[in-house]
mmCIF file of C-alpha atoms in Angstrom:
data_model
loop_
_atom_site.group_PDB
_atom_site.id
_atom_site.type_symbol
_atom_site.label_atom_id
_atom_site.label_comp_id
_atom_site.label_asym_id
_atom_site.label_seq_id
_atom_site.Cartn_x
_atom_site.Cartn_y
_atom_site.Cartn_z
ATOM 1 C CA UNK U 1 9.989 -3.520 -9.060
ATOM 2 C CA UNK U 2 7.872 -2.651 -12.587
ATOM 3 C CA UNK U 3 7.369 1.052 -12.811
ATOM 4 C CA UNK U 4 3.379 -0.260 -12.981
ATOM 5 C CA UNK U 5 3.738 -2.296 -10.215
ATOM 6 C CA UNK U 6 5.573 0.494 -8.053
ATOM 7 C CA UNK U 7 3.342 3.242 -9.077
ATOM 8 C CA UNK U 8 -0.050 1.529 -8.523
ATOM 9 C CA UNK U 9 0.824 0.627 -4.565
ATOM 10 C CA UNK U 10 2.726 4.351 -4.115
ATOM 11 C CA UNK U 11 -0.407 5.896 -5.519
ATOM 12 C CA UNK U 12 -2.784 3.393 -3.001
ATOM 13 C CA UNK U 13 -0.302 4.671 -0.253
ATOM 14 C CA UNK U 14 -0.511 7.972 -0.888
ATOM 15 C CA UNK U 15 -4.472 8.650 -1.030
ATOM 16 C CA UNK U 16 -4.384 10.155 2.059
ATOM 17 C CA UNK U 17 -6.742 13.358 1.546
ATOM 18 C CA UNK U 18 -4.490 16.928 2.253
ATOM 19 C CA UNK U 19 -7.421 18.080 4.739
ATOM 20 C CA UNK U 20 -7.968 15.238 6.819
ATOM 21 C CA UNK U 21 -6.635 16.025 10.614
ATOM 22 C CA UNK U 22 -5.748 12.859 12.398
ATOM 23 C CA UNK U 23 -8.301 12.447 15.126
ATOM 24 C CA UNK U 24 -7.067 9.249 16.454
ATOM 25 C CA UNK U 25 -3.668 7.897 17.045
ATOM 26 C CA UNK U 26 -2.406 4.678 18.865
ATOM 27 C CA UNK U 27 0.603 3.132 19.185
ATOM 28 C CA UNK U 28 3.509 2.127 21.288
ATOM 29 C CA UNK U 29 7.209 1.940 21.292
ATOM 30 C CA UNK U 30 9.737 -0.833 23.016
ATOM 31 C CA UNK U 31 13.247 -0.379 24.039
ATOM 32 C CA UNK U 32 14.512 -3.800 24.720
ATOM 33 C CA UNK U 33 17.508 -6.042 26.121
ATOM 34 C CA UNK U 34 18.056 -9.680 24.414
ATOM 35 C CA UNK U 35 20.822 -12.375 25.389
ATOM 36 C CA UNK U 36 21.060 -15.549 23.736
ATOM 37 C CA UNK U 37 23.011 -18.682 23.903
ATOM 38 C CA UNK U 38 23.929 -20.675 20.723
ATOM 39 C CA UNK U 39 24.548 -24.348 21.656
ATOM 40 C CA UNK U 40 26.976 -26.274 19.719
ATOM 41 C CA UNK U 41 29.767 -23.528 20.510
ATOM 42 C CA UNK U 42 28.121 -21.045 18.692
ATOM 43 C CA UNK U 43 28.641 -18.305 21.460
ATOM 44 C CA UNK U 44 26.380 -15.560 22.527
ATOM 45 C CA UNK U 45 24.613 -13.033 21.409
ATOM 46 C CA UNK U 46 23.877 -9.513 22.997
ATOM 47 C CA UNK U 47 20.987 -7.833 21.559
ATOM 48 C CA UNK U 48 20.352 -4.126 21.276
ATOM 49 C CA UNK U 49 16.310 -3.362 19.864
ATOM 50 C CA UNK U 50 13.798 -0.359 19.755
ATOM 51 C CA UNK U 51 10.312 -1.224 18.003
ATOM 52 C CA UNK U 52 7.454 1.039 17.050
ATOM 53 C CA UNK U 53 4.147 0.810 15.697
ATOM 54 C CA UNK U 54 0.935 3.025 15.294
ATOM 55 C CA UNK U 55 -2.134 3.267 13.455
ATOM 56 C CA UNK U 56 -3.294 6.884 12.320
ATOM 57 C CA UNK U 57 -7.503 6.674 11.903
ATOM 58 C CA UNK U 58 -8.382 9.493 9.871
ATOM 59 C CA UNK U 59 -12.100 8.825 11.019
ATOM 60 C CA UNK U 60 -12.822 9.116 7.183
ATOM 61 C CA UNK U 61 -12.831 4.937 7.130
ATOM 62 C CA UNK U 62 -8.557 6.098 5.953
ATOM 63 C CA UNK U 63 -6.343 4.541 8.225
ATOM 64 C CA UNK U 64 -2.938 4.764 7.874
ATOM 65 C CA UNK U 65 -0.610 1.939 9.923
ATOM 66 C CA UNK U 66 3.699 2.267 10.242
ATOM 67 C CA UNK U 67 6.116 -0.190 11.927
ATOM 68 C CA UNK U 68 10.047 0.146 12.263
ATOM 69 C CA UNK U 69 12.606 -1.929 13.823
ATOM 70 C CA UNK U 70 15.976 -1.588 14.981
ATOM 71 C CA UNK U 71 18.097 -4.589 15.825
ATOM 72 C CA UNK U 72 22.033 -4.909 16.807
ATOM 73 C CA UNK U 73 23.283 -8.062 18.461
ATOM 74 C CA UNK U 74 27.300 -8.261 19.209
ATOM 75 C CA UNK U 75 28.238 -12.090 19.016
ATOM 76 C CA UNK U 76 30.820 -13.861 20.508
ATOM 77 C CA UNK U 77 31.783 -15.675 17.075
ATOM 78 C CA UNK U 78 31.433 -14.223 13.387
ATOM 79 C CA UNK U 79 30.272 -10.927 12.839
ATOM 80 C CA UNK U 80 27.501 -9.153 14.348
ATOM 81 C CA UNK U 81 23.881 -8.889 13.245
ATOM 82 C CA UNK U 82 22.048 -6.090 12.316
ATOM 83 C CA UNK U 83 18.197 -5.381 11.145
ATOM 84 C CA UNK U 84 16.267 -2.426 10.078
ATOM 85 C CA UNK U 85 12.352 -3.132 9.458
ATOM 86 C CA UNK U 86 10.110 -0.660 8.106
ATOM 87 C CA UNK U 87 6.850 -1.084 7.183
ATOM 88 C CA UNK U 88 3.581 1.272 5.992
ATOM 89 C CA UNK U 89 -0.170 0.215 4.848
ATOM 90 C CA UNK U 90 -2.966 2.315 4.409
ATOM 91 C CA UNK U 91 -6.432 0.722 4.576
ATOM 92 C CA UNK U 92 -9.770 2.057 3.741
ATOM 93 C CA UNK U 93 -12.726 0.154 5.869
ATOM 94 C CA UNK U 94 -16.305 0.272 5.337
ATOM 95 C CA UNK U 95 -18.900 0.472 7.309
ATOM 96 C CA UNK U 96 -19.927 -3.258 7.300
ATOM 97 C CA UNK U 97 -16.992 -4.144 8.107
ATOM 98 C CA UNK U 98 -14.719 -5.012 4.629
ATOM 99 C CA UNK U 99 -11.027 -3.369 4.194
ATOM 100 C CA UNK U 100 -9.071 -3.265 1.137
ATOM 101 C CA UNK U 101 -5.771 -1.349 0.711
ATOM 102 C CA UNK U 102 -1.645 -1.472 -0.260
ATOM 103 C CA UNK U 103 1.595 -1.759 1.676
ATOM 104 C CA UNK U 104 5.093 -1.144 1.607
ATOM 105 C CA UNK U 105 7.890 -2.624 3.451
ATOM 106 C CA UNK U 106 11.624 -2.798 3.625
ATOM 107 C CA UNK U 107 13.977 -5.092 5.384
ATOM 108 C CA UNK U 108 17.758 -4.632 5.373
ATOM 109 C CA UNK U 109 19.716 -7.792 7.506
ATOM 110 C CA UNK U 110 23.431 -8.242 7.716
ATOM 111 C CA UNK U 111 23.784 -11.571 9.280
ATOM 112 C CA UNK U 112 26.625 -13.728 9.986
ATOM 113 C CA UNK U 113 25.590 -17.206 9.123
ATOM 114 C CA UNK U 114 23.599 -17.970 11.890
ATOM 115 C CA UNK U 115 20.100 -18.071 10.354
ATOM 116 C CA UNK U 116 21.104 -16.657 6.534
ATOM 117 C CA UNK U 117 23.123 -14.753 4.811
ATOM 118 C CA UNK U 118 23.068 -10.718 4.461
ATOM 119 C CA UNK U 119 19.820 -9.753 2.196
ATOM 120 C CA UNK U 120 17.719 -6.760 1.599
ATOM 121 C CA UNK U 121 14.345 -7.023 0.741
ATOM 122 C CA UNK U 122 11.338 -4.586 -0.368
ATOM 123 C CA UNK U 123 8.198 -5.690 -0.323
ATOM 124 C CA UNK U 124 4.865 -4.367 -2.029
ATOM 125 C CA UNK U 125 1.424 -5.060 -2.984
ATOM 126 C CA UNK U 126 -1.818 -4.859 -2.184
ATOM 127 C CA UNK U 127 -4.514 -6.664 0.874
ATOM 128 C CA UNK U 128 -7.855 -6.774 2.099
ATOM 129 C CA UNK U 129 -9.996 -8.496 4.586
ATOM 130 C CA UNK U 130 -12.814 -8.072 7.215
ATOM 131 C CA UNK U 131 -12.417 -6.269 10.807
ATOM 132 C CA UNK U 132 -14.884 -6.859 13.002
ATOM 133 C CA UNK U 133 -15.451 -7.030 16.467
ATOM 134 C CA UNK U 134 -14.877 -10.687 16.916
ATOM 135 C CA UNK U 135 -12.779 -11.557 13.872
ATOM 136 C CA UNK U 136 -10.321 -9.491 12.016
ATOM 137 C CA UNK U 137 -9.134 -11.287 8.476
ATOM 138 C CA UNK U 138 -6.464 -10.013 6.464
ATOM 139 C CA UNK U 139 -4.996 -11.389 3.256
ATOM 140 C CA UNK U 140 -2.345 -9.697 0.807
ATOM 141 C CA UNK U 141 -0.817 -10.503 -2.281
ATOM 142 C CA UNK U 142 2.614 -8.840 -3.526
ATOM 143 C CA UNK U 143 5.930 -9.215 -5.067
ATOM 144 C CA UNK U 144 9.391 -9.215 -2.796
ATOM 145 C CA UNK U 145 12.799 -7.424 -4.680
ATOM 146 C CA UNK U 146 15.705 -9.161 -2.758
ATOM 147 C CA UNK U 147 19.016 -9.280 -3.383
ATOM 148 C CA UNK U 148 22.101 -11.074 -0.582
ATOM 149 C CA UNK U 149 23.242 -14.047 -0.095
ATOM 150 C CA UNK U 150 20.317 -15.034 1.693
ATOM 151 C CA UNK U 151 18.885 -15.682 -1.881
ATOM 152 C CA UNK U 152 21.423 -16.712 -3.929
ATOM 153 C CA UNK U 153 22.277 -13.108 -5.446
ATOM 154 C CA UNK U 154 18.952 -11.405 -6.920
ATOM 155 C CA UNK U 155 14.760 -13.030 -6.247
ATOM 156 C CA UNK U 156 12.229 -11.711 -7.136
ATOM 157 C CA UNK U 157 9.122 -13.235 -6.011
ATOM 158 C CA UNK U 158 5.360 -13.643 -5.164
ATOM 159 C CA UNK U 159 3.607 -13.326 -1.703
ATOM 160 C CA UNK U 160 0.892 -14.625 -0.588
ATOM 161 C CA UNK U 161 -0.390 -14.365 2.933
ATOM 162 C CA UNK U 162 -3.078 -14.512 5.646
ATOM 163 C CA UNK U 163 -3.371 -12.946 8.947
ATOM 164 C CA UNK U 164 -6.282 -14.240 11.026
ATOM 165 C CA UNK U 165 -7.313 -12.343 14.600
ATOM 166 C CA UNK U 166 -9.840 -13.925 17.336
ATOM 167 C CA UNK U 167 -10.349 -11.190 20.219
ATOM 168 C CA UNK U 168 -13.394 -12.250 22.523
ATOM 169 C CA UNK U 169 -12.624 -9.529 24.879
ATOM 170 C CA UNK U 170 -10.651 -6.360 25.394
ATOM 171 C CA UNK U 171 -8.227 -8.524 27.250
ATOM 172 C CA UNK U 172 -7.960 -11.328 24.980
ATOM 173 C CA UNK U 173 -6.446 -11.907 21.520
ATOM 174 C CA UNK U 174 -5.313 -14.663 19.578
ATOM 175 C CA UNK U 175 -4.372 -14.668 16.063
ATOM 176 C CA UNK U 176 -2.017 -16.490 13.595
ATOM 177 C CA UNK U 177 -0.290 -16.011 10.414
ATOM 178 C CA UNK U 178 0.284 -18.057 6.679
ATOM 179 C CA UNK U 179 2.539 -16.994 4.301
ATOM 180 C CA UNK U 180 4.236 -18.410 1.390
ATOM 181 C CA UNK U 181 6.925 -16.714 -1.158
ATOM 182 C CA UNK U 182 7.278 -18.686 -4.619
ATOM 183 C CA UNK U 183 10.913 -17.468 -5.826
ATOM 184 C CA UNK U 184 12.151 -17.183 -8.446
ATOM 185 C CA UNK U 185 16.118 -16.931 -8.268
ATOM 186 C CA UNK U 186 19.664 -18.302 -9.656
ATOM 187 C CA UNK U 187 18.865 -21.510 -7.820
ATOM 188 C CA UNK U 188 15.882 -22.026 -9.794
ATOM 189 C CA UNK U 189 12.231 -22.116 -8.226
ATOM 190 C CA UNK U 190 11.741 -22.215 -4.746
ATOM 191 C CA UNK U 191 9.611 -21.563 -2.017
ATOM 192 C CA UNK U 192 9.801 -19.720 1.259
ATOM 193 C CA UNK U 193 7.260 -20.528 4.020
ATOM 194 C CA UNK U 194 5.858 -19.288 7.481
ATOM 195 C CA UNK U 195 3.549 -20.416 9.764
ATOM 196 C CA UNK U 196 2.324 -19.193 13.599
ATOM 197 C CA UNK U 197 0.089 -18.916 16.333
ATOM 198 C CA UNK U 198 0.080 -16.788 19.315
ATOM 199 C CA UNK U 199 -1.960 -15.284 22.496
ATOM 200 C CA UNK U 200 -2.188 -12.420 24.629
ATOM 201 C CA UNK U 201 -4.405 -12.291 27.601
ATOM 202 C CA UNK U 202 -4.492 -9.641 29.932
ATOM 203 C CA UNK U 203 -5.032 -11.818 34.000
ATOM 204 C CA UNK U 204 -5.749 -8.078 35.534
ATOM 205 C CA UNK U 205 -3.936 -5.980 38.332
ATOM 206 C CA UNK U 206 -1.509 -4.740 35.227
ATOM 207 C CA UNK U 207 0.005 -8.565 34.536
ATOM 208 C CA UNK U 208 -0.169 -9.710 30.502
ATOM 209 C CA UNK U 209 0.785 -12.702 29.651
ATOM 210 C CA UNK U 210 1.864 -13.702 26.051
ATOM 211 C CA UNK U 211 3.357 -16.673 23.980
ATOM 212 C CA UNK U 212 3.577 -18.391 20.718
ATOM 213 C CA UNK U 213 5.118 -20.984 18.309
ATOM 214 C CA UNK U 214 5.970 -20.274 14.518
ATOM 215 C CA UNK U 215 8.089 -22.581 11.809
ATOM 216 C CA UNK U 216 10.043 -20.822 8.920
ATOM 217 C CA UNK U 217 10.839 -23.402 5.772
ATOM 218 C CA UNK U 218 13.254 -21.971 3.331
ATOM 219 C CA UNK U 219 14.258 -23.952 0.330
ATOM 220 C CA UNK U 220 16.849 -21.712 -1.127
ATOM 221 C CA UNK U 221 18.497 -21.691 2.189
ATOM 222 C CA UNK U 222 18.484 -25.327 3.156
ATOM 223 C CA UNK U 223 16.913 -23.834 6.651
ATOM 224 C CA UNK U 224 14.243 -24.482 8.885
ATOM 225 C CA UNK U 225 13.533 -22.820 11.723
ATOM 226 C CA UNK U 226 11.152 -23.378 14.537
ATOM 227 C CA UNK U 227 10.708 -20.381 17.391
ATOM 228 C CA UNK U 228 8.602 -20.753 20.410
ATOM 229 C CA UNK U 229 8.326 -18.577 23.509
ATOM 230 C CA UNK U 230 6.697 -17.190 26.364
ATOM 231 C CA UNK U 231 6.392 -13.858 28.464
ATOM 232 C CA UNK U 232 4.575 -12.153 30.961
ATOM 233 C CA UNK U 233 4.197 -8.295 31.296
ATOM 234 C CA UNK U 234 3.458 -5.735 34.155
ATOM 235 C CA UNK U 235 1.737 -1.937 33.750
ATOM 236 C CA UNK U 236 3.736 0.033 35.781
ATOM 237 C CA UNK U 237 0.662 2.640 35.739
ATOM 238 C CA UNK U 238 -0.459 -0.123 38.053
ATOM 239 C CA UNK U 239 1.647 1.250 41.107
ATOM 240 C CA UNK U 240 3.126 4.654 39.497
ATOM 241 C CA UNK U 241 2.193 7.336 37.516
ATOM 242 C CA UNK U 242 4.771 6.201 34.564
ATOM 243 C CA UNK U 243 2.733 4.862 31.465
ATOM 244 C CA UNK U 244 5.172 2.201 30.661
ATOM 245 C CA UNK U 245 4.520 -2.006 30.289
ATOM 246 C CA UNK U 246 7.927 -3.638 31.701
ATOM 247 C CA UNK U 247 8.057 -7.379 30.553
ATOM 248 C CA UNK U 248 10.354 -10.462 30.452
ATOM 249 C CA UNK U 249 10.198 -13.587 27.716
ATOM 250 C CA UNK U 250 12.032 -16.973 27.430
ATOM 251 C CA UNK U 251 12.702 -17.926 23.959
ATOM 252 C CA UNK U 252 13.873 -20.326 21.594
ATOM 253 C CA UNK U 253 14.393 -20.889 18.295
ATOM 254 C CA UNK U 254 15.805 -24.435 16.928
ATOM 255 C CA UNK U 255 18.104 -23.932 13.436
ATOM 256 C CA UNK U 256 18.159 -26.917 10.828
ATOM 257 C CA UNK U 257 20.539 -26.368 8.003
ATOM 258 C CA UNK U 258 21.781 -28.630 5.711
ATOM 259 C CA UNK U 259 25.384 -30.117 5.788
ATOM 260 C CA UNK U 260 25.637 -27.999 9.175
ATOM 261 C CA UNK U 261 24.982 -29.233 12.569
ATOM 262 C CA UNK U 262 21.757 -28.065 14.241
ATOM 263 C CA UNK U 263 21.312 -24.951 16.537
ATOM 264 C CA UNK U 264 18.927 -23.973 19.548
ATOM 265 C CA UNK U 265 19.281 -20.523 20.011
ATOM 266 C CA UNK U 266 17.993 -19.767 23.788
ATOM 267 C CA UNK U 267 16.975 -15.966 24.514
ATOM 268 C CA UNK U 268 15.862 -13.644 27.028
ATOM 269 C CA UNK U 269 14.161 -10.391 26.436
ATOM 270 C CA UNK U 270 13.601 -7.657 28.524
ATOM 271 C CA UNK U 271 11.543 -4.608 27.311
ATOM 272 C CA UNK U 272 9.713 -1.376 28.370
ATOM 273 C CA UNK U 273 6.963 -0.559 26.021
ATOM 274 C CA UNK U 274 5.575 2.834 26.263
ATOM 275 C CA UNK U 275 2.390 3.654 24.723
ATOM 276 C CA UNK U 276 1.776 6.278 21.984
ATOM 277 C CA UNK U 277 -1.648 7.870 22.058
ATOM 278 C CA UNK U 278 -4.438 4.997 23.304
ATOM 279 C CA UNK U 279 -3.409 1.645 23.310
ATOM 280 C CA UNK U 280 -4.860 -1.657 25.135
ATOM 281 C CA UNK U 281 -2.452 -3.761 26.774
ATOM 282 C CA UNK U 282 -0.715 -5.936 24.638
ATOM 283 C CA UNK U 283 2.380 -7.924 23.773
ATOM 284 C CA UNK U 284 5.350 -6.009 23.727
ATOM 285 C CA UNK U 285 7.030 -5.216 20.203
ATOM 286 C CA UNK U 286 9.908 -6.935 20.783
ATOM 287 C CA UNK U 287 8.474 -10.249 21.713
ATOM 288 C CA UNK U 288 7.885 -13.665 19.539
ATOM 289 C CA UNK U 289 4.595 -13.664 19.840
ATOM 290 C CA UNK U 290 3.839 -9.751 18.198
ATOM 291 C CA UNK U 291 6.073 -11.000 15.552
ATOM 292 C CA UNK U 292 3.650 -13.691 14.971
ATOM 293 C CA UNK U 293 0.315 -11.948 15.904
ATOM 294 C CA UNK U 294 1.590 -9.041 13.726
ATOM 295 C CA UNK U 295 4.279 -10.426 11.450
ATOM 296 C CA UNK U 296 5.226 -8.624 8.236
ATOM 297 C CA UNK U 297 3.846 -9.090 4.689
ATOM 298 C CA UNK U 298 7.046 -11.707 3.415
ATOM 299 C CA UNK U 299 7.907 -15.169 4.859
ATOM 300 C CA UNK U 300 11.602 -13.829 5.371
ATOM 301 C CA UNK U 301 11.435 -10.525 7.091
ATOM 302 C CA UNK U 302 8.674 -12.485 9.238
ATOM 303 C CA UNK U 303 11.822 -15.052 9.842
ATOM 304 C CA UNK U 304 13.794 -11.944 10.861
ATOM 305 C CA UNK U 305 11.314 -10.170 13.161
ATOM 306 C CA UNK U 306 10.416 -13.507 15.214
ATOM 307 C CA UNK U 307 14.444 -14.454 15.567
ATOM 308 C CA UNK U 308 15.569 -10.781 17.611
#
């Protein structure tokens, strides 16, 4: 990262005027349960997660939005997998509708082969859109600071991406994701892609229902990967008085890797999301499709957060 670079996206970050008194906060967090079954005799997977994410409105037009992630999977075969996502933006929107902003985020994965090697990777840069009632927009531009295996030693390189949100109701969203990293690494150029869809609908009497489909192309890699899912959620606060969404989703994500055979990689994921402040019903954190309604700001920590 350029000291310019660094400083002009810390200083966007960190705008946040010393008086202002948060007035309203939403969010949720999800404690959840993963198996999955690696065909080909790769073994299984156990998997260990806890998810947050809020939005801060300052009521100023300030917002200030932070993720985290927390994955550990024991395997069967090779080493286990770990994951720590975190993840800040702060957005300024106008009345009429136009947001403009920077971000931060930070991925740290120590995998054992099964989708890439161990990376880390920072991410920074800067975004803006439209958020209206009916449409949300969001592009962003950055730079990515990686170093692992998963790269061939040290990238550095450009993102570009574009988050696009329909909701028609309170019940219903759906919304998709493009993003493309050109690297820039000991391999020479190449590019790192991601591409996704996904739904939530709310049916009533606390049931959700939620699914998508993403693909993941990375050249440096020789990977492609193709996830695709689908869940359904209940709102305990439909029969209780505990505020907490229990759900259940069938996954699977197909592996392609060159000079290796292929893999399907079969989950299930159990969660409880509990909500933080207000919060609509929604997907839970841990699922496919949040990854892909809400994925982060690189191509490969979007990988990362749609595969556990």
């Amino acid at each position: 990262m350029t000291p310019f670079k660094g400083n002009m996206v810390l200083c966007a970050l960190m705008m946040v005027p010393g008086a202002a008194i948060a007035q309203d906060i939403s969010g949720a967090a999800t404690l959840g349960y993963g198996f999955s079954s690696i065909s080909n005799g790769g073994g299984d997977l156990n998997q260990f997660t806890l998810d947050g994410a809020g939005d801060i409105d300052f009521l100023n037009g300030l917002a200030l939005g932070l993720t985290g992630g927390l994955v550990h999977a024991d395997a069967d075969r090779g080493g286990d997998i770990s994951l720590t996502d975190l993840g800040a933006d702060l957005a300024y929107t106008s009345v009429g509708g136009a947001t403009f902003g920077g971000y931060l985020d930070y991925t740290d994965f120590g995998g054992n082969g099964l989708l890439t090697g161990s990376t880390d990777t920072s991410s920074y840069g800067l975004m803006g859109g439209y958020a209206g009632d009916l449409l949300q927009l969001t592009a962003n531009l950055g730079w990515s600071d990686a170093s692992g295996a998963a790269v061939a030693g040290v990238s550095d390189w450009m993102d570009y991406g574009l988050n696009v949100s329909y909701t028609p109701s309170d019940q219903t969203r759906i919304a998709g994701h493009w993003q493309l990293g050109d690297l820039d690494n000991a391999l020479g150029g190449d590019d790192l892609s991601s591409i996704g869809i996904g739904a939530s609908h709310v049916f009533g009497a606390g049931i959700i229902g939620f699914g998508g489909i993403s693909r993941t192309e990375f050249d440096a890699a020789n990977l492609e990967a193709t996830s695709y899912g689908i869940g359904v959620g209940y709102d305990l606060s439909q029969i209780s008085n505990l505020p907490a969404q229990m759900s259940l989703e069938l996954a699977r994500t197909n592996v392609e890797r060159a000079a290796r055979p292929d893999a399907d990689v079969d989950t299930i994921r159990l969660g409880v999301t509990i909500p933080l402040g207000a919060r609509a019903s929604a997907a839970p954190l841990n699922s496919l499709a949040n990854g892909i309604m809400s994925p982060r700001r690189n191509a490969l920590s979007t990988l990362y957060g749609s595969s556990f």
